[in-house]
Amino acid sequence: MSIDLHCHSTVSDGALSPAEVVTLARQNGCTLLALTDHDHTGGLAEARRTAQALGVRLINGVEISVTWRQRTVHIVGLDFDDAEPTLQNLLARVRQGRRERMCAMAVKLAKKGIHGAYEGALARAANPDMVSRTHLAEFLIAEGHVRNKAQAFSKYLGDGKPASVRHEWAALDEAVAAIRAAGGLAVIAHPIRYGFSATAKRNLFDEFAALGGHAIEVHSGSSSANDAANYAFLAQRHNLMASCGSDFHRMGDYGGGVLGACPPLPAGCRPVWEAFRQP
Ligand code: AMP
Ligand code: MN
Ligand code: MN
Ligand code: MN
């Protein structure tokens, strides 16, 4: 049985439709899958239809953009009721903020002589309700300003780069509360990727656990066995469960995990999926 509880479709910034994501995950041997698009649950119905046809157990998922102590942190929600209004209202607000941020980034790019970035990014988002820096990077590549996504982030879009803007996403307490209100489980996504000090990580995990958060991703993307052992230890120390997710967006790209196939969790972890209610 292989498990993947973090991946993306064209409903956010992935390259494959929800049906294609489920199909590829199944081909890779996955039997338990959560689709976790950024700030949007619109792909779950299509994913569920394909999952039922292919015999994959699909868990409702979402990856919420959060600002914690002026840093962006991603919180994955799993196994929630996707019709629950508290969660949907929060996601709608975060998506509105995405549009405002994209406008502000386009203004900064215009000052660098790059025009039409807002429209260009929106035109590349399959879901006009969910525009991200990935789409802006695709615009910059298409217009010949950068060679690839890595360069788009290192030259313009990354934190502290010329087109970056300060942005307030959801608060950590709101995100955890909304996931809990919808009956779901809250998971800190890819803790390895934030570049936090040991102290910052301890503070984040403490605060998250105190708010009623449930788990951290012990395996994320292409993290090593050594990384997993480290995060397994931290999960246990903070009395949190363990999750695993590829963060797949497209073949051979950012994140780097193989869709649908996370390595087994280190010994001693409490798997988050043992707490799932969804059949
Ligand atoms: P946003 O949520 O709009 O800030 O966009 C963040 C997304 O951009 C992430 O979820 C990744 O999919 C992608 N991303 C972030 N950093 C990089 C990078 N250095 N190279 C390629 N993609 C990236
Ligand atoms: Mn992404
Ligand atoms: Mn993320
Ligand atoms: Mn992700």
XYZ file of C-alpha atoms in Angstrom, residues 18 33 61 138-140 146 172 191 206 216 241 251 259 274 279:
16
model
C -7.689 16.166 -10.708
C -4.456 9.718 -1.704
C -7.527 17.791 1.296
C 5.131 30.845 -16.383
C 4.318 34.323 -17.715
C 7.913 35.495 -17.118
C 13.768 34.227 -17.402
C -2.380 30.043 12.115
C 8.428 21.842 7.776
C 4.311 24.113 20.283
C 3.433 17.323 10.740
C 0.998 12.540 14.466
C 6.896 15.728 -13.577
C 3.299 11.240 -6.992
C -5.145 6.059 11.438
C -14.279 5.647 4.150
